[in-house]
mmCIF file of C-alpha atoms in Angstrom:
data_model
loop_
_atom_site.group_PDB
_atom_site.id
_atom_site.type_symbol
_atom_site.label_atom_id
_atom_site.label_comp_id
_atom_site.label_asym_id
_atom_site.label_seq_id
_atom_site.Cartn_x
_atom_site.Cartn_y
_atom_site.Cartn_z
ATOM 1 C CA UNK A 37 33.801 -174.514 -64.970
ATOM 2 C CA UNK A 38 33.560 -174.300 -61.364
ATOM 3 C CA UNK A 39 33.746 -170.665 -60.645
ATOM 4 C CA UNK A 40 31.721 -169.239 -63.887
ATOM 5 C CA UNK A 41 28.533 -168.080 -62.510
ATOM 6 C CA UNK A 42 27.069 -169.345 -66.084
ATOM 7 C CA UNK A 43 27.508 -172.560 -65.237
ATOM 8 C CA UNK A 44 25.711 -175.435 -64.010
ATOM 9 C CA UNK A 45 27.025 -176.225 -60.358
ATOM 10 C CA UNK A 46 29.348 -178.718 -60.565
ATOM 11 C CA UNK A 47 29.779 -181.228 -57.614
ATOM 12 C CA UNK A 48 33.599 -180.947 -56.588
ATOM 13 C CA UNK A 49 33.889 -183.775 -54.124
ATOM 14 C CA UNK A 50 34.522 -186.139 -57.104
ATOM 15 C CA UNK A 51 37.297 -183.522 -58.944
ATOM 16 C CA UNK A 52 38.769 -183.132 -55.126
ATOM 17 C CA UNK A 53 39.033 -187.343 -55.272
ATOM 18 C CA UNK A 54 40.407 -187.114 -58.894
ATOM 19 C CA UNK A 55 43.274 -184.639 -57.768
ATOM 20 C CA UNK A 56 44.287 -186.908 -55.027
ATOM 21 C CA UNK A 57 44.150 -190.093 -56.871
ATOM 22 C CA UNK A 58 47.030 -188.255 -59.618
ATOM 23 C CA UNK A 59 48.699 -187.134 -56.798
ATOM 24 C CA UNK A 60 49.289 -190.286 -55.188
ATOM 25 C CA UNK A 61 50.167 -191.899 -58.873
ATOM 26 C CA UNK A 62 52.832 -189.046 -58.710
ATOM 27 C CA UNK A 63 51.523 -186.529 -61.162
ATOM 28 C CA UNK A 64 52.979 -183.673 -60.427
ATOM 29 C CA UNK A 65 50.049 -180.718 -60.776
ATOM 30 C CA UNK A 66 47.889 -182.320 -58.230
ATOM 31 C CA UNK A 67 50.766 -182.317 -56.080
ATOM 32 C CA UNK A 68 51.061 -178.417 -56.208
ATOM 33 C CA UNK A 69 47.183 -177.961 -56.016
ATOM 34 C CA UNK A 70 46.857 -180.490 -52.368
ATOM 35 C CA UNK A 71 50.243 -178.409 -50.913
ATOM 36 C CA UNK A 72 48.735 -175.018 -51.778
ATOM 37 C CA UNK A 73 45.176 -176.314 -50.507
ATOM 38 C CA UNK A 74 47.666 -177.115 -46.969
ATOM 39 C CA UNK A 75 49.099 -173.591 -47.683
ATOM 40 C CA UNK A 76 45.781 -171.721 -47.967
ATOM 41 C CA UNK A 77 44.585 -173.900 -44.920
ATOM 42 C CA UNK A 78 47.737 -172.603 -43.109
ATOM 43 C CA UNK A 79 46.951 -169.287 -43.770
ATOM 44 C CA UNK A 80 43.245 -169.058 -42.395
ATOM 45 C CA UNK A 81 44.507 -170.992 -39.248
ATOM 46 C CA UNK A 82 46.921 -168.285 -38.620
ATOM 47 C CA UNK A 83 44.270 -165.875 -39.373
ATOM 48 C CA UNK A 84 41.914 -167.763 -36.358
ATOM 49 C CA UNK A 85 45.543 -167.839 -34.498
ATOM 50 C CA UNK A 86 45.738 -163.777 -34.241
ATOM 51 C CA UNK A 87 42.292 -162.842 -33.950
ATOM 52 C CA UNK A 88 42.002 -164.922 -31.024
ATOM 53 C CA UNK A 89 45.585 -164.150 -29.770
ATOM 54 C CA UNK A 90 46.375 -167.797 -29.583
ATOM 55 C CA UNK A 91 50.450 -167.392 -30.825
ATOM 56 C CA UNK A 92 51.850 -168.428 -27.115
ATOM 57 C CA UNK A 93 48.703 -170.527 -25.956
ATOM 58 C CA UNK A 94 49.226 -174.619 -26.542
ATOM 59 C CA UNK A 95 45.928 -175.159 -28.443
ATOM 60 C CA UNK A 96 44.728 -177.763 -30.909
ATOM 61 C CA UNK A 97 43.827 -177.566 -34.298
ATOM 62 C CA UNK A 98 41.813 -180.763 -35.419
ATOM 63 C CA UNK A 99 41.882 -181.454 -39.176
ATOM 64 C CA UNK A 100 38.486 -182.330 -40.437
ATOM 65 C CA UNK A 101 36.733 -183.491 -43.794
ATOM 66 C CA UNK A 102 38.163 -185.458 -46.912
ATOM 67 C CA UNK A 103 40.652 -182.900 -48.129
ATOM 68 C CA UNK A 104 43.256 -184.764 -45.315
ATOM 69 C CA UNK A 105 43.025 -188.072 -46.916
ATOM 70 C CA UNK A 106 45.808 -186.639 -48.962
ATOM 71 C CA UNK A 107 48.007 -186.563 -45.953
ATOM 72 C CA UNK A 108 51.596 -184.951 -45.875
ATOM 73 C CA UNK A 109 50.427 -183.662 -48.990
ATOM 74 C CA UNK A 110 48.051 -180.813 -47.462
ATOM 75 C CA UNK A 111 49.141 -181.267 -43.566
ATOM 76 C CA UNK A 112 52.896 -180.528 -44.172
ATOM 77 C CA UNK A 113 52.420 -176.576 -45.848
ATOM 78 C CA UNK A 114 49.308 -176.269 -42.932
ATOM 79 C CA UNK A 115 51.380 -177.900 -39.928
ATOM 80 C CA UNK A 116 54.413 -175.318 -41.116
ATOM 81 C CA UNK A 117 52.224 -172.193 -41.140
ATOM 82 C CA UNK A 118 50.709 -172.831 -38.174
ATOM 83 C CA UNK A 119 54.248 -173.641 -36.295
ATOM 84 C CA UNK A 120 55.652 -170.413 -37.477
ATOM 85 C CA UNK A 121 52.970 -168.354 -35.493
ATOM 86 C CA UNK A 122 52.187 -170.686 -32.756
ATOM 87 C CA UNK A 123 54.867 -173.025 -31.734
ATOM 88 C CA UNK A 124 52.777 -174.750 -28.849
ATOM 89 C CA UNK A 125 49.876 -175.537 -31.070
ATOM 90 C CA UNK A 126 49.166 -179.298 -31.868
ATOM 91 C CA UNK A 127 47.599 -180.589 -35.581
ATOM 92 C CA UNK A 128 45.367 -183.862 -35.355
ATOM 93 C CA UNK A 129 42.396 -185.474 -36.051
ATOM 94 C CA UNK A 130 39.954 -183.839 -33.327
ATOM 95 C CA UNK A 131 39.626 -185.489 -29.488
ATOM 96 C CA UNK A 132 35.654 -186.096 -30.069
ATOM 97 C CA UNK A 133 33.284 -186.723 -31.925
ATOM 98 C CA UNK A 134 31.436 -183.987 -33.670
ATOM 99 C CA UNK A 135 28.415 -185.189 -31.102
ATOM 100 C CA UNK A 136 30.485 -184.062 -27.551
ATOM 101 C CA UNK A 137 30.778 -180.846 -29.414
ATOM 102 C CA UNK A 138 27.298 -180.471 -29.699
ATOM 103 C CA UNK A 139 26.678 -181.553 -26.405
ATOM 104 C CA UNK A 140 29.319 -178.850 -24.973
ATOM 105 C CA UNK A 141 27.422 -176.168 -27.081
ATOM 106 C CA UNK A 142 24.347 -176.923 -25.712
ATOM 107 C CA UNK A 143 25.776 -177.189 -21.988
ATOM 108 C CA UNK A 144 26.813 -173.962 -22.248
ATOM 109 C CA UNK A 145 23.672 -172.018 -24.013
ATOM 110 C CA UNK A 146 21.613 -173.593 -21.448
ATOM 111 C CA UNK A 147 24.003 -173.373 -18.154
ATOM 112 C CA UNK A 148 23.742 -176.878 -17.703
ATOM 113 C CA UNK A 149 27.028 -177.965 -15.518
ATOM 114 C CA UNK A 150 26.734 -181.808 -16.166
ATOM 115 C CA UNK A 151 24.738 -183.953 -18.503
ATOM 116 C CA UNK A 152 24.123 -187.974 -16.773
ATOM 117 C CA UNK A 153 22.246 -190.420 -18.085
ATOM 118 C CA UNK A 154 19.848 -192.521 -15.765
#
């Protein structure tokens, strides 16, 4: 249902919230689907990891949006890929807000060296 183009588009958050709920309650599929969503996760991070050429560089990679409310679940497989590669990298929630971020962009499009308020 969710990948036939013939379809009506189906809204996934609520299947995602579904798959975690079973998961929790023990049920063992859901299990398998949140650890290979950590594996898959793993496995673009390492992707980011060598086309940067991050393997020896201490670096953090911040885990955002719902799919880590499952916890261990999905950061175990991802945190284990990503050590395998890049043993000085850190996983966590990120150090700001998504609004520094923007701030930093914009410093840096517009060579602005420090932002103040008055």
């Amino acid at each position: 249902v969710i990948y036939n183009s013939d379809s009506e588009p189906v809204d996934i958050a609520p299947l995602a919230e579904l798959v975690d709920e079973a998961a929790r309650e023990g049920d063992e599929v859901a299990r398998e689907i949140l650890s290979a969503a950590g594996r898959e996760l793993g496995r673009l991070a390492v992707s980011v990891i060598d086309k940067l050429d991050l393997r020896s560089s201490a670096f953090r990679v911040a885990c955002v949006g719902s799919v880590f409310r499952s916890g261990d679940l999905v950061l175990e497989p991802l945190r284990e890929a990503v050590s395998r590669v890049a043993h000085l990298a850190e996983i966590g929630p990120p150090l700001h807000p998504p609004a520094i971020g923007a701030v930093k962009l914009a410093q840096k499009r517009f060579e602005i060296s420090d932002v103040r308020s008055e």
